[in-house]
CSV table of C-alpha atoms in Angstrom, one decimal:
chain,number,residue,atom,x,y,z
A,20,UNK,CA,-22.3,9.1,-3.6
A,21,UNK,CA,-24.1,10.4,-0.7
A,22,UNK,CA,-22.0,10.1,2.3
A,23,UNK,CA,-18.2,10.8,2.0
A,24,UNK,CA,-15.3,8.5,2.2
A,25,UNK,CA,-12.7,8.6,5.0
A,26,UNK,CA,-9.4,8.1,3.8
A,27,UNK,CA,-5.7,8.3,5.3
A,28,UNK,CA,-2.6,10.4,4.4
A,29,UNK,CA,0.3,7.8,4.3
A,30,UNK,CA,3.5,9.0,3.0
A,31,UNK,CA,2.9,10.3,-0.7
A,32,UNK,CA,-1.1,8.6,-0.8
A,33,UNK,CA,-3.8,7.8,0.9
A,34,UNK,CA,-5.8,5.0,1.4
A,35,UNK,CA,-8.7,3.2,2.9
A,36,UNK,CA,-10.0,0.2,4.0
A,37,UNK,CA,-13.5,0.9,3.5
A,38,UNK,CA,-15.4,-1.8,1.3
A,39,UNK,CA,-17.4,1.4,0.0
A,40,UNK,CA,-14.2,3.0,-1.5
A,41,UNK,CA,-13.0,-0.1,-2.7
A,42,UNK,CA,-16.3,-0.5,-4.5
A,43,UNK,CA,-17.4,2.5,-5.3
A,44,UNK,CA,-14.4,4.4,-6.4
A,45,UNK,CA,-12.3,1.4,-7.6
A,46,UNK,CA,-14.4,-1.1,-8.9
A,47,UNK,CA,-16.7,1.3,-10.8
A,48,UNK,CA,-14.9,4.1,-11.4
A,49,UNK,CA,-11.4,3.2,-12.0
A,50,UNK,CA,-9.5,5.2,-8.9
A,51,UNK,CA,-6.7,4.2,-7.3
A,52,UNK,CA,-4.5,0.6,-7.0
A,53,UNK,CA,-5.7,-2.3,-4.3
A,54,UNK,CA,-3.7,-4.0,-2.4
A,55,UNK,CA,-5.0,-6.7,-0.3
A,56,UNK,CA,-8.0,-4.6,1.3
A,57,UNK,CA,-7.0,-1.3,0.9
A,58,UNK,CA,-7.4,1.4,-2.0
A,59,UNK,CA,-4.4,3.5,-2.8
A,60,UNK,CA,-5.0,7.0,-3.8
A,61,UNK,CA,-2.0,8.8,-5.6
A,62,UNK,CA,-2.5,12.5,-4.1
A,63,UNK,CA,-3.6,13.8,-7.7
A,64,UNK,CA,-6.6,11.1,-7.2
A,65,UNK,CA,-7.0,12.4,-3.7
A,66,UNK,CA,-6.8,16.4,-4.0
A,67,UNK,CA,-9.5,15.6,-7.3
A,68,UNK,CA,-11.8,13.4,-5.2
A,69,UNK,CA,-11.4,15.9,-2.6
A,70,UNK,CA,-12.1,18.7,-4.6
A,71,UNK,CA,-16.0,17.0,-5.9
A,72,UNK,CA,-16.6,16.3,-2.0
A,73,UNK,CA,-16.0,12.2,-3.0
A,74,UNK,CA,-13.3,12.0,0.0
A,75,UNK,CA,-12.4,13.4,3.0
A,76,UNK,CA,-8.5,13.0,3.9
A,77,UNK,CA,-7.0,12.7,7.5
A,78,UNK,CA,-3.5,13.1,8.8
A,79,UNK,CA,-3.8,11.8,12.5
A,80,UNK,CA,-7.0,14.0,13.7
A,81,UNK,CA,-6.3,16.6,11.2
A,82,UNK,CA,-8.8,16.4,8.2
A,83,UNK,CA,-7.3,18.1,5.4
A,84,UNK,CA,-8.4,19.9,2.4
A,85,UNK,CA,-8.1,20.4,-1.1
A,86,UNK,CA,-5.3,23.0,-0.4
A,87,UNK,CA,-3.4,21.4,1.7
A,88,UNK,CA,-3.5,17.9,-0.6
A,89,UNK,CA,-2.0,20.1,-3.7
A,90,UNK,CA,0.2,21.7,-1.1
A,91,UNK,CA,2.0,18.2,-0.3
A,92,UNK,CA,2.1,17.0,-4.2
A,93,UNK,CA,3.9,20.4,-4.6
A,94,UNK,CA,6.6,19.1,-2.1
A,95,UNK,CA,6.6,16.0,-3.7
A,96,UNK,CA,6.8,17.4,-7.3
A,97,UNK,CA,7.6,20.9,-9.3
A,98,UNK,CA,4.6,19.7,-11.7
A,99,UNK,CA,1.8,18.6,-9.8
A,100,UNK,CA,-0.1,21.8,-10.7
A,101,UNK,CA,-0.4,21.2,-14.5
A,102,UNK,CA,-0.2,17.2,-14.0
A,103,UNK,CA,-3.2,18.2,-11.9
A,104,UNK,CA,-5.1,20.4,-14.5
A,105,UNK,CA,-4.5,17.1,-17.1
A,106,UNK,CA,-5.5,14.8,-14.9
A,107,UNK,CA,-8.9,16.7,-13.9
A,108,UNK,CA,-9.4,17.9,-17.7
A,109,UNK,CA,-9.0,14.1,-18.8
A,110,UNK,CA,-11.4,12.6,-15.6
A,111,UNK,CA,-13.6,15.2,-16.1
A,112,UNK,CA,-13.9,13.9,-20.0
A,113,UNK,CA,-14.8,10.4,-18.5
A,114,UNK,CA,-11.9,8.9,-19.1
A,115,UNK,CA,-10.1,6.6,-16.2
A,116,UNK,CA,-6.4,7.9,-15.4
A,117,UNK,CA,-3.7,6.3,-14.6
A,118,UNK,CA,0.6,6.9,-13.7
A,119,UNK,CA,2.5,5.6,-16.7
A,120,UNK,CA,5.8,6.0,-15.2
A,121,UNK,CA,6.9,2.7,-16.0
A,122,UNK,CA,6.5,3.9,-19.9
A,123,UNK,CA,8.4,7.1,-19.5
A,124,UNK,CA,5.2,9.2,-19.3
A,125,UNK,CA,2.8,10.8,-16.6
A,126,UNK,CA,0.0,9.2,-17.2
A,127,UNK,CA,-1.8,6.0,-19.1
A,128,UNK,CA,-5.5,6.5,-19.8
A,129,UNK,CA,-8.4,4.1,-20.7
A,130,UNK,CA,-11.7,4.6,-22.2
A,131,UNK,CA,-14.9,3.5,-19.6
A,132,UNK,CA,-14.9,0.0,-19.5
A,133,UNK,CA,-11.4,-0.4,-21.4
A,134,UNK,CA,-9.4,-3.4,-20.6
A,135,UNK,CA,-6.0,-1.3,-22.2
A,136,UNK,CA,-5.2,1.9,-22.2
A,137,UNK,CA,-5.0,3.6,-25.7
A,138,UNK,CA,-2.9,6.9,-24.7
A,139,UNK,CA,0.0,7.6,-22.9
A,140,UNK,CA,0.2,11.2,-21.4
A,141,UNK,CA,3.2,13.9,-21.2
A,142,UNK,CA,2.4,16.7,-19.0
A,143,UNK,CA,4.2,19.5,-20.8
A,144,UNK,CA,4.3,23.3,-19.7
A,145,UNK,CA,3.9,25.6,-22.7
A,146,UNK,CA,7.6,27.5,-22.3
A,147,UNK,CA,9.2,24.2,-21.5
A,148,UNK,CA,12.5,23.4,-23.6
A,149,UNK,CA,12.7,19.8,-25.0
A,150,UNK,CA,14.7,17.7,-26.8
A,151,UNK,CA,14.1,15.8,-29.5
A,152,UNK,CA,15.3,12.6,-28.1
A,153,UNK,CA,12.9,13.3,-25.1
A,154,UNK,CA,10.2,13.2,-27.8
A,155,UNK,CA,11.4,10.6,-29.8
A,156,UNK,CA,11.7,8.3,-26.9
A,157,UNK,CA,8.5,8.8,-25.6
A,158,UNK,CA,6.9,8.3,-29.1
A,159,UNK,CA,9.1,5.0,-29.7
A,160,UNK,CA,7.9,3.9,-26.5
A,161,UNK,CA,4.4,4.6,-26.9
A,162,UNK,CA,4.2,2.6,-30.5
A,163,UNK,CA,6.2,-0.6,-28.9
A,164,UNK,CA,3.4,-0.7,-26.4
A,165,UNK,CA,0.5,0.1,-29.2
A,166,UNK,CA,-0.4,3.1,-27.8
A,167,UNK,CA,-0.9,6.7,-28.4
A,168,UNK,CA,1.6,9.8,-27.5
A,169,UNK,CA,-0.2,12.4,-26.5
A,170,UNK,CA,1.5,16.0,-25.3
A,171,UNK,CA,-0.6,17.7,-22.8
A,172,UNK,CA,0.8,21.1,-23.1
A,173,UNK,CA,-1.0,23.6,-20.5
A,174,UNK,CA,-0.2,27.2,-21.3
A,175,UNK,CA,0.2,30.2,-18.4
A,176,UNK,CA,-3.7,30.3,-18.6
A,177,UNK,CA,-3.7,26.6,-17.2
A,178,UNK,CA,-5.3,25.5,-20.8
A,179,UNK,CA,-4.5,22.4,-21.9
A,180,UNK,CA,-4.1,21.4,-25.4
A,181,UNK,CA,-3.2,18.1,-26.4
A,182,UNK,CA,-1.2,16.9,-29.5
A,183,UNK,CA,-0.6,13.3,-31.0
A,184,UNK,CA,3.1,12.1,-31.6
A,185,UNK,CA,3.6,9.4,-33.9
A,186,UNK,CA,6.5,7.6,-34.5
A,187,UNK,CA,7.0,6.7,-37.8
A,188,UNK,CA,9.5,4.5,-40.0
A,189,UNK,CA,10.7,5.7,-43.7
């Protein structure tokens, strides 16, 4: 990609209307949800196409940067920061990323070229307490859907290391 992107803040995204996003960045890459002829951009999407000089963001006149896009997910949520560092780690593998909120986790993720996903991602900070029902749940979800449930735990270096939860029947 040679010349960047324009996109708009709107609420807690952004979007655009440009056939060139919708192409390029949806179609072949996997980013973001259309509707009708624009591309939605979660602000994870955003701040990381941002941050490889994909997409430039505007709010009015303003043009903002990476910064300021991490600024407003922090607003929006306490984890952006790790969900973040997951989210980059697991684009930057190749894979496509997508929410899984509708499945009790942060994030769904497909292989390139994947009709399904095969994993679904909780973001996890190492010193965070959990339940076992949190875990069991997520797990129980995870098999009814035939997928994978992966922990992303990122430590207070910002590593991430991910661990497979299977639910299993005696």
């Amino acid at each position: 990609m040679k010349k960047v992107i324009e996109f708009f803040l709107s609420g807690d995204r952004v979007y655009s209307e440009r056939e060139k996003a919708i192409n390029q960045l949806h179609h072949n890459r996997g980013y973001g949800e259309l509707k009708g002829n624009r591309l939605f951009l979660s602000l994870i999407e955003a701040a990381y196409l941002t941050e490889r000089g994909w997409i430039k963001v505007l709010d009015g006149n303003k043009e903002l940067n990476f910064q300021d896009l991490v600024e407003l997910g922090r607003r929006k949520d306490e984890d952006f920061d790790i969900k973040y560092l997951v989210y980059k780690d697991l684009r930057d593998r190749g894979y496509i990323v997508k929410s899984a909120l509708k499945f009790g986790s942060h994030f769904r993720v497909y292989r390139k070229n994947a009709e399904h996903s095969d994993w679904l991602i909780w973001v996890v900070r190492e010193n965070q307490k959990l339940s076992p029902n949190d875990i069991t749940a997520r797990a129980r979800v995870a098999h009814g859907v035939r997928k994978s449930m992966i922990m992303a735990i990122v430590d207070e270096d910002s590593d991430v290391v991910y661990y497979k939860v299977e639910w299993t029947k005696f």
